[in-house]
C-alpha atoms as a printed R data frame, in Angstrom:
    type eleno elety resid chain resno       x      y       z
1   ATOM     1    CA   MET     A     1 -48.225 16.796  -0.535
2   ATOM     2    CA   GLY     A     2 -49.277 14.647   2.702
3   ATOM     3    CA   GLU     A     3 -52.399 12.999   2.800
4   ATOM     4    CA   ARG     A     4 -54.098 10.628   5.701
5   ATOM     5    CA   LEU     A     5 -57.151  8.928   6.139
6   ATOM     6    CA   MET     A     6 -59.343 10.304   9.314
7   ATOM     7    CA   LEU     A     7 -61.560  8.349  11.439
8   ATOM     8    CA   ASP     A     8 -64.824 10.085   9.909
9   ATOM     9    CA   GLY     A     9 -63.697  8.675   6.529
10  ATOM    10    CA   ARG     A    10 -62.583 11.971   5.080
11  ATOM    11    CA   LEU     A    11 -59.330 12.319   3.505
12  ATOM    12    CA   ALA     A    12 -57.121 15.149   4.877
13  ATOM    13    CA   LEU     A    13 -54.797 16.696   2.508
14  ATOM    14    CA   THR     A    14 -51.722 19.156   2.973
15  ATOM    15    CA   THR     A    15 -50.415 21.114  -0.607
16  ATOM    16    CA   PRO     A    16 -47.056 22.070  -0.754
17  ATOM    17    CA   GLU     A    17 -48.175 25.659   0.037
18  ATOM    18    CA   GLY     A    18 -49.318 24.406   3.691
19  ATOM    19    CA   VAL     A    19 -53.328 24.598   2.537
20  ATOM    20    CA   SER     A    20 -55.133 22.043   4.320
21  ATOM    21    CA   LEU     A    21 -58.284 20.506   2.784
22  ATOM    22    CA   ALA     A    22 -60.614 17.961   4.047
23  ATOM    23    CA   LEU     A    23 -62.108 15.542   1.325
24  ATOM    24    CA   THR     A    24 -65.117 12.717   1.880
25  ATOM    25    CA   PRO     A    25 -64.825 10.185  -0.872
26  ATOM    26    CA   ALA     A    26 -68.121  9.381  -2.366
27  ATOM    27    CA   GLY     A    27 -69.092  5.419  -2.036
28  ATOM    28    CA   PRO     A    28 -70.460  3.319  -5.025
29  ATOM    29    CA   GLY     A    29 -73.956  3.894  -3.796
30  ATOM    30    CA   LEU     A    30 -74.354  7.450  -4.632
31  ATOM    31    CA   ARG     A    31 -71.752  7.103  -7.512
32  ATOM    32    CA   GLY     A    32 -74.307  4.511  -8.837
33  ATOM    33    CA   PHE     A    33 -77.210  6.635  -8.774
34  ATOM    34    CA   ALA     A    34 -75.053  9.692 -10.423
35  ATOM    35    CA   TRP     A    35 -74.268  7.251 -13.535
36  ATOM    36    CA   ALA     A    36 -77.904  5.828 -13.656
37  ATOM    37    CA   ILE     A    37 -79.021  9.950 -13.974
38  ATOM    38    CA   ASP     A    38 -76.165 10.439 -16.649
39  ATOM    39    CA   PHE     A    39 -77.236  7.468 -18.486
40  ATOM    40    CA   VAL     A    40 -80.920  8.520 -18.518
41  ATOM    41    CA   VAL     A    41 -80.001 11.974 -19.861
42  ATOM    42    CA   TRP     A    42 -77.628 10.728 -22.407
43  ATOM    43    CA   VAL     A    43 -80.531  8.159 -24.034
44  ATOM    44    CA   VAL     A    44 -83.044 10.795 -24.075
45  ATOM    45    CA   SER     A    45 -80.502 13.344 -25.889
46  ATOM    46    CA   VAL     A    46 -79.598 10.701 -28.392
47  ATOM    47    CA   SER     A    47 -83.279  9.881 -28.843
48  ATOM    48    CA   ILE     A    48 -84.003 13.617 -29.468
49  ATOM    49    CA   VAL     A    49 -80.659 13.920 -31.923
50  ATOM    50    CA   SER     A    50 -81.973 10.605 -33.581
51  ATOM    51    CA   MET     A    51 -85.316 12.089 -34.559
52  ATOM    52    CA   LEU     A    52 -83.538 15.440 -35.816
53  ATOM    53    CA   LEU     A    53 -81.072 13.564 -37.928
54  ATOM    54    CA   SER     A    54 -83.975 11.572 -39.537
55  ATOM    55    CA   PHE     A    55 -85.495 14.860 -41.035
56  ATOM    56    CA   VAL     A    56 -82.007 16.241 -41.807
57  ATOM    57    CA   PHE     A    57 -80.690 13.289 -43.653
58  ATOM    58    CA   PRO     A    58 -83.500 11.208 -45.548
59  ATOM    59    CA   ASP     A    59 -81.059  8.859 -46.919
60  ATOM    60    CA   ARG     A    60 -80.830  5.777 -44.600
61  ATOM    61    CA   ARG     A    61 -77.197  4.955 -44.822
62  ATOM    62    CA   LEU     A    62 -75.945  8.594 -44.406
63  ATOM    63    CA   TYR     A    63 -78.399  8.940 -41.423
64  ATOM    64    CA   GLN     A    64 -76.977  5.822 -39.920
65  ATOM    65    CA   GLY     A    65 -73.409  6.914 -40.369
66  ATOM    66    CA   VAL     A    66 -74.214 10.370 -38.896
67  ATOM    67    CA   PHE     A    67 -76.068  8.733 -36.081
68  ATOM    68    CA   LEU     A    68 -73.691  6.368 -35.040
69  ATOM    69    CA   LEU     A    69 -70.749  9.346 -34.921
70  ATOM    70    CA   CYS     A    70 -73.077 11.521 -33.283
71  ATOM    71    CA   LEU     A    71 -73.389  8.370 -30.610
72  ATOM    72    CA   PHE     A    72 -69.777  7.821 -30.209
73  ATOM    73    CA   VAL     A    73 -68.719 11.295 -29.871
74  ATOM    74    CA   SER     A    74 -71.651 12.116 -27.165
75  ATOM    75    CA   TYR     A    75 -71.144  8.964 -25.137
76  ATOM    76    CA   TRP     A    76 -67.630  9.801 -24.544
77  ATOM    77    CA   GLY     A    77 -67.572 13.318 -24.799
78  ATOM    78    CA   TYR     A    78 -70.445 14.184 -22.576
79  ATOM    79    CA   PRO     A    79 -68.607 13.287 -19.160
80  ATOM    80    CA   VAL     A    80 -65.307 14.756 -20.481
81  ATOM    81    CA   LEU     A    81 -66.636 18.112 -21.230
82  ATOM    82    CA   CYS     A    82 -68.828 18.345 -17.973
83  ATOM    83    CA   GLU     A    83 -65.702 17.549 -15.788
84  ATOM    84    CA   VAL     A    84 -63.777 19.895 -17.457
85  ATOM    85    CA   TYR     A    85 -65.940 22.818 -17.865
86  ATOM    86    CA   ALA     A    86 -68.665 22.088 -14.899
87  ATOM    87    CA   SER     A    87 -66.419 21.952 -11.981
88  ATOM    88    CA   GLY     A    88 -66.090 18.192 -12.170
89  ATOM    89    CA   ARG     A    89 -69.526 17.477 -12.371
90  ATOM    90    CA   THR     A    90 -72.129 15.818 -14.710
91  ATOM    91    CA   VAL     A    91 -75.698 16.204 -14.544
92  ATOM    92    CA   GLY     A    92 -75.773 12.924 -12.197
93  ATOM    93    CA   LYS     A    93 -72.878 14.229 -10.139
94  ATOM    94    CA   ARG     A    94 -74.566 17.680  -9.542
95  ATOM    95    CA   ALA     A    95 -77.882 15.816  -8.689
96  ATOM    96    CA   MET     A    96 -76.101 13.629  -5.983
97  ATOM    97    CA   GLY     A    97 -73.974 16.335  -4.582
98  ATOM    98    CA   LEU     A    98 -70.696 14.529  -6.062
99  ATOM    99    CA   GLU     A    99 -67.699 16.089  -8.058
100 ATOM   100    CA   VAL     A   100 -64.351 14.807  -9.660
101 ATOM   101    CA   VAL     A   101 -61.195 15.955  -8.529
102 ATOM   102    CA   ARG     A   102 -57.763 15.062  -8.854
103 ATOM   103    CA   GLU     A   103 -55.736 13.214  -6.028
104 ATOM   104    CA   ASP     A   104 -54.515 16.578  -4.800
105 ATOM   105    CA   GLY     A   105 -57.683 18.091  -4.604
106 ATOM   106    CA   LEU     A   106 -57.537 20.283  -7.643
107 ATOM   107    CA   PRO     A   107 -59.706 20.629 -10.523
108 ATOM   108    CA   VAL     A   108 -59.414 17.997 -12.944
109 ATOM   109    CA   GLY     A   109 -58.189 18.319 -16.736
110 ATOM   110    CA   TRP     A   110 -58.178 17.298 -20.148
111 ATOM   111    CA   ARG     A   111 -55.984 14.601 -19.583
112 ATOM   112    CA   GLU     A   112 -57.191 13.309 -16.265
113 ATOM   113    CA   SER     A   113 -60.950 13.290 -17.103
114 ATOM   114    CA   ALA     A   114 -60.345 11.595 -20.466
115 ATOM   115    CA   THR     A   115 -58.243  8.812 -19.070
116 ATOM   116    CA   ARG     A   116 -60.736  8.008 -16.228
117 ATOM   117    CA   ASN     A   117 -63.523  7.869 -18.726
118 ATOM   118    CA   LEU     A   118 -62.013  5.991 -21.418
119 ATOM   119    CA   LEU     A   119 -61.319  3.309 -18.645
120 ATOM   120    CA   LEU     A   120 -64.790  2.696 -18.121
121 ATOM   121    CA   ALA     A   121 -64.412 -0.172 -20.653
122 ATOM   122    CA   ALA     A   122 -61.950 -2.099 -18.253
123 ATOM   123    CA   ASP     A   123 -64.198 -0.921 -15.475
124 ATOM   124    CA   PHE     A   124 -67.261 -2.540 -17.023
125 ATOM   125    CA   LEU     A   125 -65.579 -5.857 -17.624
126 ATOM   126    CA   PRO     A   126 -66.626 -8.872 -17.123
127 ATOM   127    CA   PHE     A   127 -70.034 -7.602 -17.149
128 ATOM   128    CA   LEU     A   128 -72.024 -4.358 -15.507
129 ATOM   129    CA   TYR     A   129 -68.984 -2.805 -13.847
130 ATOM   130    CA   ALA     A   130 -68.434 -5.848 -11.861
131 ATOM   131    CA   ALA     A   131 -64.445 -4.995 -12.106
132 ATOM   132    CA   GLY     A   132 -64.972 -1.065 -11.350
133 ATOM   133    CA   LEU     A   133 -66.993 -2.024  -8.235
134 ATOM   134    CA   VAL     A   134 -64.884 -4.666  -6.811
135 ATOM   135    CA   CYS     A   135 -61.695 -1.863  -6.997
136 ATOM   136    CA   MET     A   136 -63.829  0.517  -5.164
137 ATOM   137    CA   LEU     A   137 -64.728 -1.722  -2.166
138 ATOM   138    CA   CYS     A   138 -61.330 -2.658  -2.306
139 ATOM   139    CA   ASP     A   139 -59.906  1.183  -2.126
140 ATOM   140    CA   THR     A   140 -59.901  3.162   1.114
141 ATOM   141    CA   ARG     A   141 -60.784  5.988  -1.178
142 ATOM   142    CA   PHE     A   142 -63.556  4.179  -3.236
143 ATOM   143    CA   ARG     A   143 -61.526  4.866  -6.530
144 ATOM   144    CA   ARG     A   144 -62.397  2.757  -9.585
145 ATOM   145    CA   LEU     A   145 -59.656  1.568 -12.184
146 ATOM   146    CA   GLY     A   146 -60.018  4.970 -14.227
147 ATOM   147    CA   ASP     A   147 -59.546  6.759 -11.266
148 ATOM   148    CA   ILE     A   148 -56.569  5.079  -9.753
149 ATOM   149    CA   VAL     A   149 -54.787  5.519 -13.409
150 ATOM   150    CA   ALA     A   150 -55.753  8.823 -13.780
151 ATOM   151    CA   GLY     A   151 -54.832  9.995 -10.593
152 ATOM   152    CA   THR     A   152 -58.674 11.256  -9.608
153 ATOM   153    CA   GLN     A   153 -61.199 10.402  -7.282
154 ATOM   154    CA   VAL     A   154 -65.018 11.076  -6.744
155 ATOM   155    CA   VAL     A   155 -65.700 13.439  -3.595
156 ATOM   156    CA   TYR     A   156 -68.863 14.743  -1.978
157 ATOM   157    CA   ARG     A   157 -69.025 18.566  -2.932
158 ATOM   158    CA   PRO     A   158 -68.635 20.469   0.060
159 ATOM   159    CA   LYS     A   159 -71.846 22.907   0.863
160 ATOM   160    CA   PRO     A   160 -71.090 26.621   1.791
161 ATOM   161    CA   ARG     A   161 -71.833 27.386   5.009
162 ATOM   162    CA   LYS     A   162 -74.206 30.347   5.680
163 ATOM   163    CA   ARG     A   163 -73.495 32.522   8.763
164 ATOM   164    CA   SER     A   164 -76.436 33.637  10.672
165 ATOM   165    CA   ALA     A   165 -76.564 37.245  11.103
166 ATOM   166    CA   VAL     A   166 -75.217 38.793  14.274
167 ATOM   167    CA   GLN     A   167 -78.358 41.158  15.487
168 ATOM   168    CA   SER     A   168 -78.018 41.078  19.188
169 ATOM   169    CA   GLU     A   169 -75.687 44.152  19.420
170 ATOM   170    CA   GLN     A   170 -75.273 47.712  17.457
171 ATOM   171    CA   PRO     A   171 -72.728 46.740  15.284
172 ATOM   172    CA   VAL     A   172 -69.468 48.735  15.747
173 ATOM   173    CA   PRO     A   173 -66.285 48.417  13.816
174 ATOM   174    CA   LEU     A   174 -63.017 46.486  14.530
175 ATOM   175    CA   PRO     A   175 -60.617 48.363  16.729
176 ATOM   176    CA   TYR     A   176 -57.752 47.076  14.286
177 ATOM   177    CA   THR     A   177 -57.230 44.848  11.466
178 ATOM   178    CA   LEU     A   178 -57.539 41.035  12.140
179 ATOM   179    CA   THR     A   179 -56.319 38.303  10.505
180 ATOM   180    CA   PRO     A   180 -58.721 35.755   8.266
181 ATOM   181    CA   GLU     A   181 -58.357 33.170  10.880
182 ATOM   182    CA   GLN     A   182 -59.182 35.494  13.808
183 ATOM   183    CA   GLN     A   183 -62.057 37.335  12.175
184 ATOM   184    CA   ARG     A   184 -63.454 33.396  11.585
185 ATOM   185    CA   ALA     A   185 -62.851 32.637  15.057
186 ATOM   186    CA   LEU     A   186 -64.728 35.743  16.339
187 ATOM   187    CA   LEU     A   187 -67.890 35.186  13.941
188 ATOM   188    CA   ASP     A   188 -67.783 31.403  15.012
189 ATOM   189    CA   PHE     A   189 -67.895 32.257  18.651
190 ATOM   190    CA   ALA     A   190 -70.859 34.794  17.871
191 ATOM   191    CA   GLU     A   191 -72.810 32.372  16.031
192 ATOM   192    CA   ARG     A   192 -72.483 29.652  18.501
193 ATOM   193    CA   ALA     A   193 -72.959 32.187  21.877
194 ATOM   194    CA   PRO     A   194 -76.709 31.463  22.007
195 ATOM   195    CA   ARG     A   195 -76.173 27.920  22.241
196 ATOM   196    CA   LEU     A   196 -73.532 28.098  24.722
197 ATOM   197    CA   PRO     A   197 -73.922 28.210  28.697
198 ATOM   198    CA   GLN     A   198 -73.792 31.872  29.910
199 ATOM   199    CA   SER     A   199 -70.609 31.371  32.227
200 ATOM   200    CA   ARG     A   200 -68.583 29.642  29.527
201 ATOM   201    CA   CYS     A   201 -69.618 32.784  27.166
202 ATOM   202    CA   ILE     A   202 -68.117 35.148  29.751
203 ATOM   203    CA   GLU     A   203 -65.164 32.917  30.306
204 ATOM   204    CA   LEU     A   204 -64.464 33.138  26.472
205 ATOM   205    CA   ALA     A   205 -65.156 36.951  26.344
206 ATOM   206    CA   ASP     A   206 -62.297 37.433  29.166
207 ATOM   207    CA   LEU     A   207 -59.541 35.762  26.616
208 ATOM   208    CA   ALA     A   208 -60.598 38.828  24.188
209 ATOM   209    CA   GLU     A   209 -59.917 41.586  26.579
210 ATOM   210    CA   PRO     A   210 -56.853 42.499  24.380
211 ATOM   211    CA   LEU     A   211 -59.452 43.112  21.710
212 ATOM   212    CA   THR     A   212 -62.769 44.413  23.551
213 ATOM   213    CA   GLY     A   213 -60.727 46.333  26.350
214 ATOM   214    CA   LEU     A   214 -63.470 44.967  28.902
215 ATOM   215    CA   ARG     A   215 -64.220 41.733  30.982
216 ATOM   216    CA   GLY     A   216 -67.111 40.170  32.094
217 ATOM   217    CA   GLU     A   217 -70.336 40.565  30.236
218 ATOM   218    CA   ALA     A   218 -69.163 44.084  28.737
219 ATOM   219    CA   SER     A   219 -66.415 41.962  27.022
220 ATOM   220    CA   LEU     A   220 -68.980 39.560  25.601
221 ATOM   221    CA   ARG     A   221 -71.506 42.508  24.306
222 ATOM   222    CA   ARG     A   222 -68.574 44.088  22.944
223 ATOM   223    CA   LEU     A   223 -67.596 40.637  20.992
224 ATOM   224    CA   LYS     A   224 -71.036 40.432  19.576
225 ATOM   225    CA   ALA     A   225 -70.870 44.188  18.513
226 ATOM   226    CA   LEU     A   226 -67.693 43.609  16.812
227 ATOM   227    CA   ALA     A   227 -69.167 40.366  15.049
228 ATOM   228    CA   ALA     A   228 -72.328 42.323  14.119
229 ATOM   229    CA   GLY     A   229 -70.011 45.054  12.219
230 ATOM   230    CA   LEU     A   230 -67.712 42.582  10.753
231 ATOM   231    CA   MET     A   231 -70.950 40.764   9.135
232 ATOM   232    CA   GLY     A   232 -71.874 44.000   7.986
233 ATOM   233    CA   GLY     A   233 -68.557 45.016   6.504
234 ATOM   234    CA   LEU     A   234 -67.840 48.024   8.712
């Protein structure tokens, strides 16, 4: 798998299958806010569990033993369960638009998630996650010690792009099957055409003569009609 850091800070990955991925590493600021949200969620949850246990176990020593066990399991289990079963996102990461992935861009598994979260203790040293912060500031991908050892990284979760409906022309079906890349190019052109000069749109439409069988404004109108048909599933 190849990788390179682009000028805009994104990490470009190429998988062995030839699939290109562009990931944007998340910096310490948003990750700190995500951790704070998760900590508040954990404290509130533990407080509720504590009240419930006090009613279930009237004996104080038994209550303390069960509560400490719940405290340990919830503190270490919460992030692991969220990262494995919730697409790499705890409540805090979801709120900040972040997710944890493997270095190759694939979802994290039990081993990677458990390793990175258990090493939070090392990142905490000597106090207030100082080691983790220094490590993130020195790493081009903002990875803390746990991420480096586990082979993971925290990235911005890409937002799905919504396409605007193409309604300027009556939809018509494609004359023949287009590849997924050609379909995306056709939809992108129809979406951007209103923001381009008319002369430039006609120039691009002339390049699509093999598809439309026309030239000039007639080819442009046919391209928009084909894009509308593609959007409508004709």
